[in-house]
Every structure is written in structure tokens, then in C-alpha cells.
Coordinates of C-alpha atoms and ligand atoms in Angstrom, one line a residue:
X1 CA -3.9 -45.3 -5.6
X2 CA -6.9 -46.3 -3.6
X3 CA -10.3 -44.8 -4.4
X4 CA -10.2 -43.0 -1.0
X5 CA -6.9 -41.3 -1.9
X6 CA -8.2 -40.1 -5.2
X7 CA -11.2 -38.6 -3.5
X8 CA -8.9 -36.7 -1.0
X9 CA -6.7 -35.3 -3.8
X10 CA -9.7 -34.2 -5.8
X11 CA -11.2 -32.5 -2.7
X12 CA -7.9 -30.7 -2.0
X13 CA -7.7 -29.3 -5.5
X14 CA -11.4 -28.3 -5.4
X15 CA -10.7 -26.4 -2.1
X16 CA -7.7 -24.8 -3.8
X17 CA -9.9 -23.5 -6.6
X18 CA -12.3 -22.1 -4.0
X19 CA -9.5 -20.2 -2.2
X20 CA -8.5 -18.6 -5.5
X21 CA -11.9 -17.0 -5.6
X22 CA -11.1 -15.0 -2.5
X23 CA -12.1 -14.5 1.1
X24 CA -15.4 -12.6 0.3
X25 CA -16.5 -15.6 -1.6
X26 CA -15.4 -18.0 1.1
X27 CA -17.3 -16.0 3.8
X28 CA -20.5 -16.2 1.8
X29 CA -20.9 -19.7 3.2
X30 CA -21.1 -19.3 7.0
X31 CA -17.8 -20.5 8.3
X32 CA -16.8 -20.8 12.0
X33 CA -13.2 -21.8 11.5
X34 CA -10.3 -20.5 9.4
X35 CA -9.4 -23.1 6.7
X36 CA -5.8 -24.4 7.0
X37 CA -4.8 -22.5 3.8
X38 CA -5.0 -19.2 5.9
X39 CA -3.3 -20.4 9.1
X40 CA 0.1 -18.9 9.5
X41 CA 3.0 -20.7 11.2
X42 CA 2.9 -19.9 14.9
X43 CA 5.8 -17.4 14.9
X44 CA 4.2 -15.4 12.1
X45 CA 0.8 -15.1 13.8
X46 CA -0.2 -11.6 14.9
X47 CA -0.5 -12.5 18.6
X48 CA 3.0 -13.9 18.7
X49 CA 5.3 -11.8 16.5
X50 CA 7.9 -9.7 18.2
X51 CA 6.8 -10.8 21.7
X52 CA 3.5 -8.9 21.4
X53 CA 0.5 -9.6 23.6
X54 CA -3.2 -9.0 23.2
X55 CA -3.2 -5.9 25.4
X56 CA -0.5 -4.2 23.3
X57 CA -2.5 -5.0 20.2
X58 CA -5.5 -3.1 21.5
X59 CA -3.5 0.0 22.2
X60 CA -3.8 2.4 19.3
X61 CA -0.9 4.6 18.1
X62 CA -1.6 8.2 17.0
X63 CA 0.8 8.8 14.1
X64 CA 2.7 12.1 13.9
X65 CA 0.1 14.6 12.6
X66 CA 1.0 16.8 9.6
X67 CA -1.4 19.6 8.9
X68 CA -1.5 20.2 5.1
X69 CA -3.0 23.7 5.7
X70 CA 0.2 24.6 7.7
X71 CA 2.4 23.4 4.9
X72 CA 0.6 25.8 2.6
X73 CA 1.0 28.8 4.9
X74 CA 4.3 30.6 4.6
X75 CA 4.2 31.4 8.3
X76 CA 3.7 27.9 9.5
X77 CA 5.6 26.0 6.8
X78 CA 9.1 25.9 8.4
X79 CA 7.7 24.2 11.5
X80 CA 5.5 21.8 9.5
X81 CA 8.5 20.9 7.4
X82 CA 10.5 20.0 10.5
X83 CA 7.7 17.8 11.8
X84 CA 7.5 16.2 8.3
X85 CA 11.2 15.4 8.4
X86 CA 11.1 13.9 11.9
X87 CA 8.0 11.8 11.0
X88 CA 9.7 10.4 7.8
X89 CA 12.9 9.7 9.7
X90 CA 11.5 8.1 12.9
X91 CA 8.2 6.5 11.7
X92 CA 8.3 6.3 7.9
X93 CA 4.6 7.2 8.4
X94 CA 2.4 10.2 9.2
X95 CA -1.2 11.2 9.3
X96 CA -2.2 14.0 6.9
X97 CA -5.1 16.2 8.0
X98 CA -6.7 19.3 6.3
X99 CA -5.6 17.9 3.0
X100 CA -8.1 19.9 1.0
X101 CA -9.6 17.0 -1.0
X102 CA -13.4 17.5 -0.8
X103 CA -15.2 15.1 1.6
X104 CA -17.5 14.1 -1.2
X105 CA -14.6 12.7 -3.3
X106 CA -13.3 10.7 -0.3
X107 CA -16.7 9.3 0.9
X108 CA -17.7 8.4 -2.7
X109 CA -14.4 6.4 -3.1
X110 CA -15.1 4.3 0.0
X111 CA -18.8 4.0 -0.9
X112 CA -18.2 2.9 -4.5
X113 CA -15.5 0.4 -3.3
X114 CA -17.9 -1.0 -0.8
X115 CA -20.5 -1.4 -3.6
X116 CA -17.9 -3.0 -5.9
X117 CA -17.1 -5.7 -3.3
X118 CA -20.8 -6.1 -2.5
X119 CA -21.5 -7.3 -6.0
X120 CA -22.0 -11.0 -6.9
X121 CA -18.8 -13.0 -7.3
X122 CA -19.3 -13.3 -11.1
X123 CA -19.3 -9.5 -11.5
X124 CA -16.0 -9.1 -9.5
X125 CA -14.4 -12.1 -11.2
X126 CA -14.6 -10.4 -14.6
X127 CA -11.5 -8.5 -13.6
X128 CA -9.5 -11.5 -12.3
X129 CA -6.2 -11.7 -14.1
X130 CA -2.8 -13.3 -13.5
X131 CA -1.2 -10.8 -15.8
X132 CA 0.7 -8.3 -13.6
X133 CA 0.6 -5.7 -16.4
X134 CA -3.1 -5.7 -16.8
X135 CA -4.6 -2.2 -16.1
X136 CA -7.2 -3.7 -13.7
X137 CA -6.8 -6.8 -11.5
X138 CA -9.1 -8.3 -9.0
X139 CA -7.6 -10.9 -6.7
X140 CA -7.0 -12.2 -3.3
X141 CA -4.2 -12.7 -0.7
X142 CA -0.8 -10.9 -1.4
X143 CA 0.5 -12.8 -4.4
X144 CA -2.0 -15.5 -5.0
X145 CA 0.0 -17.5 -7.5
X146 CA 2.9 -17.8 -5.0
X147 CA 1.7 -17.5 -1.4
X148 CA 1.8 -20.8 0.5
X149 CA -0.4 -19.4 3.2
X150 CA -3.1 -17.1 2.0
X151 CA -4.0 -13.7 3.5
X152 CA -7.5 -12.7 4.5
X153 CA -7.8 -10.0 1.9
X154 CA -9.4 -9.4 -1.5
X155 CA -8.3 -6.5 -3.7
X156 CA -8.9 -4.5 -6.8
X157 CA -5.8 -2.9 -8.4
X158 CA -6.3 -0.2 -10.9
X159 CA -3.6 1.5 -13.0
X160 CA -4.4 5.2 -13.1
X161 CA -2.1 6.5 -15.9
X162 CA -2.2 7.3 -18.7
X163 CA -5.9 7.9 -17.8
X164 CA -7.4 8.1 -21.3
X165 CA -5.9 4.8 -22.3
X166 CA -6.6 2.9 -19.0
X167 CA -10.0 4.2 -18.0
X168 CA -11.9 2.1 -20.6
X169 CA -10.5 -1.0 -18.8
X170 CA -11.7 0.0 -15.3
X171 CA -14.8 -1.7 -13.8
X172 CA -18.0 -0.4 -15.4
X173 CA -20.1 -1.7 -12.5
X174 CA -21.1 0.0 -10.1
X175 CA -22.0 2.5 -12.8
X176 CA -20.4 5.4 -11.0
X177 CA -17.1 3.5 -10.4
X178 CA -15.1 5.0 -13.3
X179 CA -16.2 8.6 -12.5
X180 CA -15.4 8.2 -8.8
X181 CA -12.0 6.5 -9.4
X182 CA -11.0 9.1 -12.0
X183 CA -11.8 12.0 -9.6
X184 CA -10.1 10.3 -6.6
X185 CA -7.0 9.5 -8.7
X186 CA -6.6 13.1 -9.9
X187 CA -7.1 14.6 -6.4
X188 CA -4.6 12.2 -4.8
X189 CA -2.1 12.7 -7.6
X190 CA -2.2 16.5 -7.0
X191 CA -1.9 16.0 -3.3
X192 CA 1.0 13.6 -3.7
X193 CA 2.9 16.2 -5.8
X194 CA 2.4 18.9 -3.2
X195 CA 3.6 16.6 -0.4
X196 CA 6.6 15.6 -2.5
X197 CA 7.5 19.3 -2.9
X198 CA 7.4 19.6 0.8
X199 CA 9.5 16.4 1.2
X200 CA 12.2 17.8 -1.2
X201 CA 12.3 21.0 0.8
X202 CA 12.5 19.1 4.1
X203 CA 15.5 17.1 2.7
X204 CA 17.2 20.4 2.0
X205 CA 16.9 19.9 -1.8
X206 CA 16.3 22.8 -4.1
X207 CA 12.9 22.7 -5.7
X208 CA 13.9 22.5 -9.4
X209 CA 12.4 24.9 -11.9
X210 CA 10.2 22.9 -14.3
X211 CA 12.5 21.1 -16.8
X212 CA 15.6 21.6 -14.6
X213 CA 17.0 18.6 -12.7
X214 CA 18.1 18.2 -9.1
X215 CA 18.9 14.5 -9.4
X216 CA 19.6 13.5 -12.9
X217 CA 20.5 15.0 -16.2
X218 CA 17.2 14.1 -17.8
X219 CA 14.9 16.5 -16.1
X220 CA 13.8 17.4 -12.6
X221 CA 12.4 14.9 -10.2
X222 CA 9.1 16.9 -9.9
X223 CA 8.7 16.7 -13.7
X224 CA 9.2 13.0 -13.6
X225 CA 6.9 12.4 -10.7
X226 CA 4.3 14.5 -12.5
X227 CA 4.5 12.1 -15.4
X228 CA 4.9 9.2 -13.0
X229 CA 3.1 6.0 -12.2
X230 CA 0.1 5.8 -10.0
X231 CA -1.5 2.5 -8.9
X232 CA -4.7 2.4 -6.8
X233 CA -5.3 -0.6 -4.6
X234 CA -8.6 -1.1 -2.9
X235 CA -8.4 -3.7 -0.1
X236 CA -11.4 -5.5 1.3
X237 CA -11.0 -7.5 4.6
X238 CA -14.1 -9.5 5.6
X239 CA -14.7 -10.4 9.2
X240 CA -12.6 -13.5 10.1
X241 CA -13.8 -16.2 12.5
X242 CA -10.3 -16.7 14.0
X243 CA -8.3 -13.5 13.5
X244 CA -5.4 -14.5 15.7
X245 CA -4.4 -17.2 13.2
X246 CA -4.0 -15.1 10.1
X247 CA -3.3 -11.7 8.7
X248 CA -5.0 -9.4 6.2
X249 CA -1.6 -8.5 4.7
X250 CA 1.8 -9.9 5.7
X251 CA 4.7 -7.6 6.7
X252 CA 5.7 -5.6 3.7
X253 CA 7.0 -2.3 2.6
X254 CA 5.5 -0.3 -0.4
X255 CA 7.6 0.1 -3.5
X256 CA 6.9 3.7 -4.6
X257 CA 7.9 7.2 -3.4
X258 CA 4.8 7.6 -1.2
X259 CA 1.6 5.7 -0.5
X260 CA -1.5 7.7 0.4
X261 CA -3.8 5.3 2.4
X262 CA -7.4 6.0 3.1
X263 CA -8.8 3.7 5.7
X264 CA -12.4 3.5 7.1
X265 CA -13.1 3.7 10.8
X266 CA -12.1 0.1 11.6
X267 CA -8.5 -0.3 12.9
X268 CA -6.3 -2.9 11.3
X269 CA -3.1 -1.3 9.9
X270 CA 0.0 -2.0 12.1
X271 CA 3.4 -0.5 11.6
X272 CA 6.7 -1.8 12.9
X273 CA 7.9 0.9 15.3
X274 CA 11.0 0.1 17.2
X275 CA 10.7 -3.6 17.7
X276 CA 6.9 -3.5 18.2
X277 CA 3.9 -3.9 16.0
X278 CA 1.6 -1.0 16.8
X279 CA -1.9 -0.4 15.5
X280 CA -2.6 2.9 13.8
X281 CA -5.5 4.8 15.2
X282 CA -7.8 5.7 12.2
X283 CA -8.8 9.3 11.7
X284 CA -11.7 9.0 9.2
X285 CA -11.4 11.2 6.1
X286 CA -7.6 11.8 6.6
X287 CA -4.7 10.1 4.9
X288 CA -2.1 7.8 6.3
X289 CA 1.0 8.6 4.3
X290 CA 4.0 6.4 4.2
X291 CA 7.5 6.5 2.7
X292 CA 8.1 3.8 0.1
X293 CA 11.2 2.0 -1.0
X294 CA 11.9 4.4 -3.9
X295 CA 11.9 7.4 -1.5
X296 CA 14.2 5.6 0.9
X297 CA 16.6 5.1 -2.1
X298 CA 16.1 8.7 -3.4
X299 CA 16.8 10.1 0.1
X300 CA 19.9 7.9 0.4
X301 CA 18.4 6.2 3.5
X302 CA 17.4 9.3 5.4
X303 CA 13.7 8.6 5.1
X304 CA 12.6 5.1 6.0
X305 CA 10.3 2.7 4.2
X306 CA 8.8 1.0 7.2
X307 CA 7.3 -2.5 7.4
X308 CA 3.6 -2.7 7.9
X309 CA 0.9 -5.4 8.0
X310 CA -2.8 -5.7 8.5
X311 CA -4.8 -7.4 11.3
X312 CA -8.3 -8.7 10.7
X313 CA -11.1 -8.9 13.3
X314 CA -14.0 -11.2 13.9
X315 CA -16.9 -8.6 13.8
X316 CA -16.4 -6.0 11.1
X317 CA -15.3 -5.9 7.5
X318 CA -12.8 -3.2 6.7
X319 CA -12.0 -1.3 3.5
X320 CA -8.9 0.7 2.6
X321 CA -7.8 2.5 -0.6
X322 CA -4.0 2.9 -1.2
X323 CA -2.6 5.0 -4.0
X324 CA 1.1 4.3 -4.7
X325 CA 3.0 6.9 -6.6
X326 CA 6.4 6.8 -8.3
X327 CA 8.4 7.7 -11.4
X328 CA 7.5 6.5 -14.8
X329 CA 8.1 2.8 -15.1
X330 CA 11.0 3.2 -17.5
X331 CA 13.0 5.5 -15.2
X332 CA 15.7 4.2 -12.8
X333 CA 15.7 5.4 -9.2
X334 CA 18.9 6.6 -7.6
X335 CA 19.9 8.6 -4.5
X336 CA 19.8 12.4 -5.0
X337 CA 23.3 13.6 -5.7
X338 CA 22.9 16.4 -3.2
X339 CA 22.5 13.9 -0.4
X340 CA 25.7 12.1 -1.1
X341 CA 29.0 13.3 0.2
X342 CA 32.0 12.0 2.2
X343 CA 30.1 11.9 5.4
X344 CA 27.1 10.3 3.7
X345 CA 28.3 7.8 1.1
X346 CA 25.9 6.5 -1.5
X347 CA 23.9 3.7 0.2
X348 CA 21.9 2.2 -2.7
X349 CA 22.5 1.0 -6.2
X350 CA 20.4 2.5 -9.0
X351 CA 17.2 0.6 -9.2
X352 CA 15.3 -0.1 -12.3
X353 CA 11.5 0.1 -11.8
X354 CA 10.7 -2.5 -14.4
X355 CA 13.0 -5.1 -12.9
X356 CA 11.6 -4.3 -9.5
X357 CA 8.1 -5.1 -10.7
X358 CA 9.3 -8.3 -12.3
X359 CA 10.9 -9.2 -9.0
X360 CA 7.7 -8.7 -7.0
X361 CA 5.7 -10.7 -9.4
X362 CA 8.2 -13.6 -9.4
X363 CA 8.6 -14.2 -5.7
X364 CA 6.9 -13.8 -2.3
X365 CA 7.9 -10.3 -1.4
X366 CA 8.3 -10.9 2.3
X367 CA 9.8 -8.2 4.4
X368 CA 12.1 -5.6 2.7
X369 CA 14.2 -8.1 0.8
X370 CA 14.2 -6.2 -2.5
X371 CA 15.4 -3.0 -0.9
X372 CA 18.0 -5.0 1.1
X373 CA 19.3 -6.4 -2.3
X374 CA 19.9 -2.8 -3.5
X375 CA 21.9 -1.7 -0.5
X376 CA 25.6 -1.1 -0.9
X377 CA 27.7 -2.4 1.9
X378 CA 29.7 0.3 3.5
Ligands
OGA1 C1 -1.2 -1.6 1.1 C2 -1.4 -1.6 2.6 C3 -2.8 -1.3 4.5 C4 -4.3 -1.3 4.8 O1 -2.2 -1.7 0.4 O2 0.0 -1.7 0.7 O3 -0.4 -1.7 3.3 O4 -4.6 -0.8 5.9 N1 -2.6 -1.4 3.1 O5 -5.1 -1.8 4.1
NI2 NI1 1.4 -1.4 2.1

């Protein structure tokens, strides 16, 4: 090999190491172009996918609105349940307002996350880990050990249960981080359970008495969700000099029953609605709630886990906090027996949560290919 070639290879691996440190780190040196590592093939770029054009991308979609206060009122609940069913069938997404979580809990979560990402790289890097089972993981892109093209996103993933065991692993800086995350995790878990009760009712399923099952012999779905898994993902998307060449997150569906997403006032989330990518209009302080793969299976395909992705922009950074809720990791997920009959045959195989997590850590989880692999052909 000529000396020049050696230099090029060494430079390339040095760049590779830099990219592993994330986009926040990359943007700390002023850059005016997106490095090749982040440039998507033309047909996957945001401006081109599904025949979309720039004007369409600027149009903001108002998601179906679900008023949590109406769900709690016996007078308004039946109508709110019908809206909930329609939203989950037709969009896989809805916007939840009047959710009852104190403003202070919400604003502190955004604020503490902003301060976490604002810390020097060395402080954030303490939580970097390639171990998918680690209770806290700081990282970049979607699956940074597998992605060929990187996404314009850094993240902090925090396992929220069992809280007494995991809390001592959470970031200790900023100093209020653990307190803020603990209170946000408890509030979102409670809200998740209340929304799930409404979802069961909207599916026509009986709300099981504690300890009595409506799906499996081993206890009720609500009991199992109560003891279930909760993962908090804080996403940070710095401004990007060439936002049309890359994405903050590639098209994906979420694995759990529901994701509760808090986004700041900067638009970026897009959902696939019909054949079009549409940008969701942010309503600060409210939650975007979406159906995950496990609820699609549980509802035997009636409620849809819909593909979504994230755009970045050239002027503002954006923060979002997603909490993903499901059953305990050792449980398997199957369609509710009440939703299977001659007219509605079982559409999915039982799915073991642990093998699902192994699957997403072993490959690039593009599109809904895991869910597709669980479908029974009819
Ligand atoms: C996610 C996600 C969307 C966003 O974390 O799974 O889809 O707007 N986030 O950050
Ligand atoms: Ni998602």
C-alpha cells in the first residue's frame, strides 16, 4: 500500500470514531455540509420519498384530538371512546390533551433533558454503552453499531422499572435529573394505564377485575401492564446544515403497546398517513400517543402500529421524550381471544418480547419487518 493510501484509511477510521460520538459533538465544530456518513440514498431522502414535495412537507397535520377529561367524565366517555377507536384504526396516532399531568412535571422533563444534552461530551459519554440491556444508554443514530447511514439524532435511553433497582444507574448530572425522570416516569405510567383501560373498552373488551384475565390464563392484561416494562427515550436533534439529505430517525414503528411522546414546539415528527408522509403539528404540553406493534398484535390487527420518521431542520434544535410501555419482558404477546372468531381469524403468532428485543438489537429495524414476520397468512 502506498503511504497516501494508508493516510486515507487512517483518516476514514478517525472520522468513523468521530461519528460514533454523535451529532451534537459533530456540530460543535461549525460545519456547513452534511458528512457522507449521514447522506441517505436519493429514494430514502425526505424530499423524495412517496412522491412528496417541499410544499407538502410544510403542511402540518392536526392529529385526531382526544380529550382525557372527556374520557374521565361518564357523560362524555362513550363519544370519546368512539373517537379513540377511530383514531387508532385510521391513524395509529392521536393527540392527547387535558391529560392531567402537572405542567411543572412536563416542563422540567424538557428542561432537564435540554441541560443533559447541553453538558460537555465527556459527561454525556459516561453513559455510552453497546450493551442493549444496560439500564441507561447514551448514543447516536438509530442502531449505531449496524446503521450504514447514520441518522441526525443523539439519544438517552433510560429503563424505568423496577425503579428502586434502576434509579441508581440513571445520570446523576444535571443534579435534578433523577428526581425529574422519576416523577415523569410515574406520571406517564399512570396515564398509560388509564389510556389502556379506555383502549380495552373501545375494543369492546371487558375490563378485567384485578387478578382476573381477559386474554390469558395467567392474570389480567391490566395487571400485567401495571407490572410491565417502561423505557424512556430522550431524543436530541441538532440543527442540520443540509436537512433534505438526511433524517433524524428513519421510518420505523414502535414495539410496545403505546408510546407517549412529548415534543417541544419545533415540528419534525412525520407519520405515514395513506401514502403520504405528513408532519404532525406540535401542541406544546400535550402528548402524541401512538399504537405500537404489541397493541397491533393484541388487538388482532384492528389498531394499527403506523410507520413514522423524523425530519431535521437547518435552524433549530429539537427535543422529544418518548415513553414506551409494554408487558413485562418475560411475557409473550398474543391477540386477545375475544377478538378472534370465524369472521376475524387470528392474524399474528404469539410474540416473545425477549426475542423481539434480541431481533432489534441484531439488525437494522427498517420498516415494520418484525411485525410482518409475526403475521399469519390467511
Ligand atoms: C421515537 C420516535 C419521534 C420524535 O422515539 O420512537 O419516533 O419526534 N420519536 O422524536
Ligand atoms: Ni418511534
